[in-house]
């Protein structure tokens, strides 16, 4: 049952257009490249409504013949983000190896990413002035991604399918459960039980606290890195350093390397990044080219500007987010760039991103319009979730700095029948650590009622 405030997607009279453009076989798997033509606005019933193309790649184990593979059920993977394109596999491994034993995997480039109507500083201006660009981006949230998925499922002539959502993909899965549960056989979620209500401020209060605790843990493991971080900060305060794209490396941008803190498989890479931060030059110590090149890959949003533009909107339902992380930062002065000792940050998005990142500068007005938007549609139907009959199993990571444990468990309790496996052994990147084991466990829980 859909929330009365939320219109159901309008079904176009004609079936979605579907084309398979290429097929390949390599390293124990076969792939097929699918392109679907779908409405830009699923909530319009206009026969002349604008359309976009959405791309997805199918992966199937070569252990199955083509005839056998055609009989396998589909698993739709929803990637993290927002703004992250679907994974490009060179071979089946981790969770995909486990899934390919029983499924055909459909790896979706969510709209706005990858090959699905990509959004960036070059494509957005084609929509017109900033107000038109912001209006266009209203169609790039979870409700539209789910409506795409349902049309794709129909085009593939699939019955209810299995959906696996990682991080933001889990948020999308909750939207799917809210508004199109008839399309779902079962749902698996890792690190992705987002809050169903409440202001975005609550999310960032919890996030700042978890990131502070993770900083303390990291510097306990690598105490020598405390001095390196302070040295870099002091250096940046008195010396202009620039990343390879010409953008400045400021203290606040350097703090963004705290993104490494969100994982078990990545956290030690932070130490490796810091160990060769400086090099000697004729003019004295400067940040090394190797360091600057790596930092750009972390702090630049050139390849996924949708993340910066839409990140806070994933918490927006009927109210403006108003640069929530930036406002909440006032409550946590220990994260300020002039704080001593300096703390590294997580995934928060601040308005100065759109001043210091060259790839984002042209989009500042658009970002401000999205932050001020008050009439976001609801992304969840709590009544439907309370009456849910679709098997759901979710991994909640106790110390996840991106999706807070307490908020996740509150969401879990609001979804009828949702089975939680909580673990302190993994962080947000758990599926990169033991994807095969985590996937198998969640699938078994969903199919056995959690036993």
mmCIF file of N, CA and C in Angstrom, residues 30 58 60 64-74 104 156:
data_model
loop_
_atom_site.group_PDB
_atom_site.id
_atom_site.type_symbol
_atom_site.label_atom_id
_atom_site.label_comp_id
_atom_site.label_asym_id
_atom_site.label_seq_id
_atom_site.Cartn_x
_atom_site.Cartn_y
_atom_site.Cartn_z
ATOM 1 N N UNK A 30 30.252 -15.024 -18.044
ATOM 2 C CA UNK A 30 29.721 -14.395 -19.248
ATOM 3 C C UNK A 30 29.003 -13.111 -18.833
ATOM 4 N N UNK A 58 24.847 -7.736 -16.971
ATOM 5 C CA UNK A 58 24.517 -9.059 -16.437
ATOM 6 C C UNK A 58 25.786 -9.881 -16.293
ATOM 7 N N UNK A 60 27.007 -13.851 -15.241
ATOM 8 C CA UNK A 60 26.576 -15.219 -14.971
ATOM 9 C C UNK A 60 27.802 -16.124 -14.995
ATOM 10 N N UNK A 64 27.531 -22.556 -15.821
ATOM 11 C CA UNK A 64 26.216 -22.848 -16.385
ATOM 12 C C UNK A 64 26.248 -22.649 -17.894
ATOM 13 N N UNK A 65 25.602 -23.550 -18.620
ATOM 14 C CA UNK A 65 25.420 -23.336 -20.051
ATOM 15 C C UNK A 65 24.477 -22.162 -20.256
ATOM 16 N N UNK A 66 24.416 -21.652 -21.456
ATOM 17 C CA UNK A 66 23.511 -20.539 -21.734
ATOM 18 C C UNK A 66 22.068 -20.942 -21.456
ATOM 19 N N UNK A 67 21.733 -22.158 -21.770
ATOM 20 C CA UNK A 67 20.361 -22.628 -21.527
ATOM 21 C C UNK A 67 20.080 -22.715 -20.027
ATOM 22 N N UNK A 68 21.043 -23.225 -19.268
ATOM 23 C CA UNK A 68 20.865 -23.314 -17.821
ATOM 24 C C UNK A 68 20.806 -21.927 -17.183
ATOM 25 N N UNK A 69 21.669 -21.036 -17.666
ATOM 26 C CA UNK A 69 21.712 -19.691 -17.101
ATOM 27 C C UNK A 69 20.394 -18.967 -17.310
ATOM 28 N N UNK A 70 19.745 -19.229 -18.433
ATOM 29 C CA UNK A 70 18.472 -18.558 -18.728
ATOM 30 C C UNK A 70 17.386 -18.937 -17.735
ATOM 31 N N UNK A 71 17.576 -20.040 -17.032
ATOM 32 C CA UNK A 71 16.589 -20.482 -16.053
ATOM 33 C C UNK A 71 16.906 -19.995 -14.642
ATOM 34 N N UNK A 72 18.079 -19.399 -14.445
ATOM 35 C CA UNK A 72 18.444 -18.919 -13.116
ATOM 36 C C UNK A 72 17.620 -17.683 -12.740
ATOM 37 N N UNK A 73 17.276 -17.546 -11.473
ATOM 38 C CA UNK A 73 16.586 -16.330 -11.046
ATOM 39 C C UNK A 73 17.544 -15.143 -11.048
ATOM 40 N N UNK A 74 16.980 -13.934 -11.115
ATOM 41 C CA UNK A 74 17.780 -12.712 -11.134
ATOM 42 C C UNK A 74 18.052 -12.212 -9.716
ATOM 43 N N UNK A 104 21.564 -15.157 -11.724
ATOM 44 C CA UNK A 104 22.109 -14.218 -12.685
ATOM 45 C C UNK A 104 22.166 -12.870 -11.977
ATOM 46 N N UNK A 156 12.814 -7.745 -18.475
ATOM 47 C CA UNK A 156 13.547 -9.013 -18.442
ATOM 48 C C UNK A 156 12.626 -10.207 -18.236
#
